[in-house]
Short mmCIF file of C-alpha atoms in Angstrom, two decimals:
data_model
loop_
_atom_site.label_atom_id
_atom_site.label_comp_id
_atom_site.label_asym_id
_atom_site.label_seq_id
_atom_site.Cartn_x
_atom_site.Cartn_y
_atom_site.Cartn_z
CA MET A 231 0.23 11.21 9.65
CA SER A 232 -3.20 12.10 11.06
CA VAL A 233 -4.92 13.12 14.37
CA LYS A 234 -8.21 12.20 15.94
CA ASP A 235 -10.68 14.55 17.44
CA ASN A 236 -12.49 14.00 20.73
CA GLN A 237 -14.78 11.48 19.42
CA GLY A 238 -12.04 9.37 18.33
CA LYS A 239 -12.74 9.95 14.52
CA PRO A 240 -10.06 11.00 12.23
CA ASP A 241 -9.79 14.83 11.95
CA HIS A 242 -7.75 15.66 8.78
CA HIS A 243 -3.95 14.80 7.94
CA PHE A 244 -0.94 16.89 8.48
CA PRO A 245 -1.07 19.20 5.26
CA SER A 246 2.81 19.84 4.81
CA PRO A 247 4.85 17.13 3.28
CA ILE A 248 7.62 19.53 2.36
CA PHE A 249 7.55 20.65 6.19
CA LEU A 250 8.02 17.05 7.17
CA GLY A 251 11.06 16.68 5.00
CA ILE A 252 12.75 19.75 6.54
CA GLY A 253 12.18 18.13 9.83
CA GLN A 254 13.61 14.89 8.67
CA MET A 255 16.81 17.09 7.31
CA THR A 256 17.01 18.85 10.46
CA ALA A 257 16.92 15.62 12.67
CA THR A 258 19.79 14.20 10.14
CA ILE A 259 21.78 17.24 10.84
CA LEU A 260 21.44 17.30 14.63
CA ILE A 261 22.08 13.53 15.04
CA LEU A 262 25.17 13.45 12.87
CA TYR A 263 26.73 16.78 14.24
CA VAL A 264 26.34 15.78 17.89
CA SER A 265 27.65 12.20 17.14
CA LYS A 266 30.56 13.92 15.42
CA LEU A 267 31.22 16.05 18.43
CA ASN A 268 31.02 13.03 20.80
CA LYS A 269 33.66 11.23 18.34
CA ILE A 270 31.06 8.48 17.80
CA ILE A 271 31.33 8.78 13.85
CA HIS A 272 33.88 10.86 11.78
CA PHE A 273 33.41 12.89 8.59
CA PRO A 274 35.42 15.69 6.94
CA ASP A 275 34.98 19.36 8.28
CA PHE A 276 33.60 21.68 5.54
CA ASP A 277 35.79 23.23 3.01
CA LYS A 278 35.28 24.76 -0.65
CA SER A 279 35.81 21.35 -2.51
CA ILE A 280 32.75 19.56 -0.65
CA PRO A 281 29.92 21.29 -3.01
CA VAL A 282 31.87 20.30 -5.92
CA LYS A 283 32.29 16.53 -4.53
CA LEU A 284 28.55 16.23 -3.80
CA PHE A 285 27.02 17.72 -6.79
CA PRO A 286 24.39 16.99 -8.13
CA LEU A 287 23.38 14.56 -5.36
CA PRO A 288 21.90 17.57 -3.00
CA LEU A 289 19.32 18.36 -5.85
CA ILE A 290 18.32 14.74 -6.49
CA TYR A 291 18.18 14.27 -2.67
CA VAL A 292 15.77 17.32 -2.14
CA GLY A 293 13.56 16.01 -5.19
CA ASN A 294 13.62 12.54 -3.70
CA HIS A 295 12.44 14.10 -0.49
CA ILE A 296 9.61 16.00 -1.61
CA SER A 297 8.19 13.78 -4.73
CA GLY A 298 8.30 10.83 -2.01
CA LEU A 299 6.17 12.76 0.66
CA SER A 300 4.09 14.06 -1.86
CA SER A 301 3.03 10.70 -3.51
CA THR A 302 2.12 9.01 -0.29
CA GLY A 303 -1.73 8.84 0.34
CA ARG A 304 -2.61 9.42 -3.15
CA LEU A 305 -2.98 5.83 -4.24
CA SER A 306 -3.77 2.65 -2.77
CA LEU A 307 -1.12 0.81 -0.62
CA PRO A 308 -0.86 -2.06 -3.22
CA MET A 309 -0.52 0.30 -6.32
CA PHE A 310 1.80 2.69 -4.50
CA THR A 311 3.93 -0.48 -4.05
CA VAL A 312 3.71 -1.72 -7.50
CA LEU A 313 4.66 1.71 -9.15
CA ARG A 314 7.64 2.12 -6.87
CA LYS A 315 8.91 -1.07 -8.64
CA PHE A 316 9.80 1.30 -11.74
CA THR A 317 12.67 2.34 -9.54
CA ILE A 318 14.61 -1.10 -9.90
CA PRO A 319 14.93 -0.99 -13.76
CA LEU A 320 15.69 2.81 -13.83
CA THR A 321 18.58 1.76 -11.22
CA LEU A 322 19.88 -0.85 -13.41
CA LEU A 323 19.94 1.53 -16.30
CA LEU A 324 21.71 4.27 -14.56
CA GLU A 325 24.37 2.12 -13.26
CA ILE A 326 25.09 0.69 -16.81
CA ILE A 327 25.28 4.22 -17.84
CA ILE A 328 26.95 6.13 -14.99
CA LEU A 329 29.11 3.45 -13.25
CA GLY A 330 29.69 1.28 -16.09
CA LYS A 331 28.25 -1.97 -14.59
CA ARG A 332 27.16 -5.20 -16.09
CA TYR A 333 24.79 -7.70 -14.93
CA PRO A 334 24.04 -11.33 -15.94
CA LEU A 335 21.30 -12.21 -17.99
CA SER A 336 19.27 -13.91 -15.16
CA ILE A 337 19.27 -10.47 -13.23
CA ILE A 338 17.89 -8.67 -16.13
CA VAL A 339 15.18 -11.15 -16.40
CA SER A 340 14.20 -10.85 -13.11
CA VAL A 341 14.07 -7.11 -13.46
CA LEU A 342 12.03 -7.59 -16.43
CA ALA A 343 9.53 -9.61 -14.72
CA ILE A 344 9.16 -7.01 -11.80
CA ILE A 345 8.36 -4.29 -14.52
CA LEU A 346 6.16 -6.61 -16.43
CA GLY A 347 4.16 -7.22 -13.40
CA ALA A 348 3.99 -3.66 -12.54
CA PHE A 349 2.44 -2.73 -15.90
CA ILE A 350 -0.02 -5.25 -15.62
CA ALA A 351 -1.13 -4.31 -12.38
CA ALA A 352 -0.94 -0.49 -13.13
CA GLY A 353 -2.92 -1.03 -16.35
CA SER A 354 -5.56 -2.64 -14.66
CA ASP A 355 -5.95 -0.15 -11.89
CA LEU A 356 -9.24 0.56 -11.10
CA ALA A 357 -8.60 3.70 -9.10
CA PHE A 358 -6.32 5.55 -11.38
CA ASN A 359 -5.11 8.89 -9.97
CA LEU A 360 -3.10 10.68 -12.77
CA GLU A 361 -1.58 13.01 -9.86
CA GLY A 362 -0.43 10.04 -7.66
CA TYR A 363 0.79 8.21 -10.85
CA THR A 364 2.78 11.28 -11.80
CA PHE A 365 4.42 11.82 -8.13
CA VAL A 366 5.41 8.16 -7.83
CA LEU A 367 7.03 7.80 -11.01
CA LEU A 368 9.15 11.07 -10.36
CA ASN A 369 10.03 9.74 -6.97
CA ASP A 370 11.11 6.50 -8.78
CA ILE A 371 13.54 8.62 -11.01
CA PHE A 372 14.82 10.62 -8.14
CA THR A 373 15.29 7.41 -5.99
CA ALA A 374 17.15 5.52 -8.67
CA ALA A 375 19.30 8.66 -9.30
CA ASN A 376 19.94 9.02 -5.75
CA GLY A 377 20.93 5.57 -5.31
CA VAL A 378 23.58 5.45 -8.13
CA TYR A 379 25.09 8.56 -7.26
CA THR A 380 25.07 7.87 -3.46
CA LYS A 381 27.35 4.78 -4.36
CA GLN A 382 29.39 7.03 -6.60
CA LYS A 383 30.12 9.45 -3.64
CA ILE A 384 30.48 7.32 -0.63
CA ASP A 385 34.20 6.74 -1.08
CA PRO A 386 35.68 6.55 2.38
CA LYS A 387 38.83 8.54 1.12
CA GLU A 388 36.35 11.49 0.31
CA LEU A 389 33.13 12.29 2.33
CA GLY A 390 32.25 8.84 3.52
CA LYS A 391 28.50 7.63 4.28
CA TYR A 392 28.22 10.13 7.06
CA GLY A 393 29.60 12.92 5.17
CA VAL A 394 27.32 12.39 2.46
CA LEU A 395 24.13 12.39 4.57
CA PHE A 396 25.26 15.43 6.69
CA TYR A 397 25.93 17.74 3.87
CA ASN A 398 23.16 16.78 1.84
CA ALA A 399 21.00 17.99 4.67
CA CYS A 400 22.91 20.98 5.31
CA PHE A 401 23.00 22.03 1.70
CA MET A 402 19.44 21.38 1.11
CA VAL A 403 17.50 22.53 4.20
CA VAL A 404 17.45 26.20 3.46
CA PRO A 405 16.51 25.83 -0.09
CA THR A 406 13.74 23.40 0.96
CA VAL A 407 12.86 26.01 3.64
CA ILE A 408 12.40 28.63 0.75
CA ILE A 409 10.33 26.30 -1.42
CA SER A 410 8.25 25.67 1.73
CA PHE A 411 7.43 29.44 2.10
CA SER A 412 6.98 30.26 -1.45
CA THR A 413 4.47 27.35 -1.94
CA GLY A 414 2.32 27.94 1.17
CA ASP A 415 3.31 24.85 2.67
CA PHE A 416 5.12 26.44 5.82
CA GLN A 417 1.96 28.60 6.45
CA GLN A 418 -0.08 25.37 6.30
CA ALA A 419 2.12 23.46 8.85
CA THR A 420 2.25 26.62 11.36
CA ASP A 421 -1.70 26.84 11.09
CA PHE A 422 -1.98 23.29 11.90
CA GLN A 423 -4.30 22.92 14.75
CA HIS A 424 -2.80 20.03 16.77
CA TRP A 425 0.61 21.38 17.69
CA THR A 426 -0.34 21.29 21.17
CA ASN A 427 -1.55 17.52 20.99
CA PHE A 428 1.19 15.41 22.56
CA LEU A 429 0.20 12.44 20.41
CA PHE A 430 0.85 14.31 17.13
CA ILE A 431 4.08 15.99 18.49
CA PHE A 432 5.26 12.32 19.26
CA GLN A 433 4.18 11.31 15.81
CA PHE A 434 5.91 13.99 14.09
CA LEU A 435 9.18 13.75 15.77
CA LEU A 436 9.34 9.77 15.45
CA SER A 437 8.68 10.43 11.72
CA CYS A 438 11.59 12.79 11.75
CA PHE A 439 13.90 10.14 13.35
CA LEU A 440 12.71 7.27 11.37
CA GLY A 441 13.19 9.39 8.11
CA PHE A 442 16.90 9.97 9.18
CA LEU A 443 17.06 6.34 9.99
CA LEU A 444 15.83 5.28 6.64
CA MET A 445 18.22 7.41 4.99
CA TYR A 446 21.05 6.10 6.90
CA SER A 447 20.07 2.39 6.19
CA THR A 448 19.80 3.08 2.69
CA VAL A 449 23.37 4.52 2.34
CA LEU A 450 24.78 1.95 4.39
CA CYS A 451 23.30 -0.67 2.22
CA SER A 452 24.64 1.06 -0.97
CA HIS A 453 27.90 1.28 0.72
CA TYR A 454 28.18 -2.72 1.00
CA ASN A 455 26.06 -3.62 -1.99
CA SER A 456 25.18 -2.34 -5.42
CA ALA A 457 22.59 0.49 -6.03
CA LEU A 458 20.50 -2.04 -7.65
CA THR A 459 20.53 -4.77 -4.80
CA THR A 460 19.64 -1.76 -2.39
CA THR A 461 16.65 -0.70 -4.72
CA VAL A 462 15.26 -4.36 -4.94
CA VAL A 463 15.50 -4.88 -1.18
CA GLY A 464 13.46 -1.65 -0.60
CA ALA A 465 10.83 -2.99 -2.83
CA ILE A 466 10.88 -6.45 -1.41
CA LYS A 467 10.03 -5.01 2.00
CA ASN A 468 6.80 -3.77 0.65
CA ILE A 469 5.69 -7.35 -0.14
CA SER A 470 3.82 -7.50 3.24
CA ILE A 471 2.38 -4.07 2.83
CA ALA A 472 1.02 -4.92 -0.69
CA TYR A 473 -0.68 -7.94 0.73
CA ILE A 474 -1.94 -6.13 3.94
CA GLY A 475 -3.43 -3.33 1.90
CA MET A 476 -5.66 -5.73 0.10
CA LEU A 477 -7.33 -6.86 3.39
CA VAL A 478 -7.16 -3.95 5.46
CA GLY A 479 -7.68 0.17 4.53
CA GLY A 480 -10.40 -0.23 2.23
CA ASP A 481 -9.02 1.61 -0.67
CA TYR A 482 -8.01 -1.47 -2.85
CA ILE A 483 -10.01 -2.24 -5.67
CA PHE A 484 -9.78 -5.92 -6.61
CA SER A 485 -9.40 -7.03 -10.22
CA VAL A 486 -7.87 -10.31 -11.83
CA LEU A 487 -5.26 -8.72 -13.72
CA ASN A 488 -4.18 -6.37 -11.03
CA PHE A 489 -3.67 -9.40 -8.59
CA ILE A 490 -1.98 -11.23 -11.35
CA GLY A 491 0.52 -8.35 -11.75
CA LEU A 492 1.05 -7.69 -8.14
CA ASN A 493 2.38 -11.68 -7.92
CA ILE A 494 4.35 -11.32 -10.94
CA CYS A 495 6.12 -8.36 -9.19
CA MET A 496 6.45 -10.35 -6.18
CA ALA A 497 7.97 -13.33 -7.88
CA GLY A 498 10.57 -11.19 -9.75
CA GLY A 499 11.58 -9.73 -6.60
CA LEU A 500 12.04 -12.94 -4.74
CA ARG A 501 13.83 -14.41 -7.93
CA TYR A 502 16.50 -11.54 -7.64
CA SER A 503 16.84 -12.03 -3.71
CA PHE A 504 17.70 -15.62 -4.51
CA LEU A 505 20.20 -14.72 -7.06
CA THR A 506 21.86 -12.41 -5.06
CA LEU A 507 22.21 -14.58 -2.13
CA ARG A 508 23.52 -17.09 -4.43
CA GLY A 509 26.12 -14.69 -5.31
CA ASN A 510 25.00 -14.32 -9.07
CA SER A 511 24.22 -10.75 -8.91
CA LYS A 512 27.65 -9.35 -8.43
CA PRO A 513 28.05 -6.74 -11.01
CA LYS A 514 30.62 -7.14 -13.72
CA GLN A 515 33.15 -4.28 -14.40
CA PRO A 516 33.93 -3.84 -18.22
CA GLY A 517 37.58 -4.90 -17.55
CA ASP A 518 36.43 -8.12 -15.84
CA GLU A 519 36.32 -9.96 -19.22
CA GLU A 520 39.52 -8.58 -20.48
CA ASN A 521 41.34 -9.99 -17.19
CA ALA A 522 39.89 -13.20 -17.40
CA LEU A 523 41.05 -13.62 -21.14
CA LEU A 524 44.68 -12.38 -19.87
CA GLU A 525 44.67 -14.97 -17.48
CA SER A 526 43.61 -17.76 -19.47
CA LYS A 527 46.22 -16.89 -22.16
CA SER A 528 48.92 -16.66 -19.28
#
């Protein structure tokens, strides 16, 4: 998020990614609470069992927020897009370990193609940034864990999708404020020079609302699909960003291997989408094979 000075030139970026996360959590709480009061949505009232039902999702949630906001701006758009692809194999692995799901070989091959392309592109990145790579890979881990545990926690008989969103934000907004104070992030935000700039205020509030919208759409997608499908769909949306980043922005350094890696990533993502639409990506539960065997015997 940036503002411009009187000559129309960029001044400086808003220096507080954690503070922006606090704004997004606050927007989530307000929107869902007002919707509940007006009976637009429903989620259970607070009781002492809710923290147990949610754990460890709130910790993963805030880690995902902070690492995601801290990773933006440190890499070129195409490289940021590629490194985010590592979320996909991590999600697949966690679904197998935590949820006990099984995927057909065609899906695994598509995922391997995505990760191969990411390795090729990242290995040939001429603008290597260790800090940027570290934040993005941490964000990949938190995003994968967040997707898998969200899928596990949004049972309509328990908290449901709205309850997960609301109580996640409620439990983590205060610790995040404390972290913001202790790191000096909150002070940077309050010292920012453009709080009286209408355009900046509009962008900040819009970012908070869009942050809520992104979280809601992610939970909704996980509710109706697998966590892996949600992750792949989220990665595929960045196809246009990757290619636009090559043409505009001026921070992409072209190399043949990097370009090949990007295209392998995109091909693997499109292949996964094709298999999903064809219905081949439905996860197989461990008991499916046993049930099929019993039916064949009968």
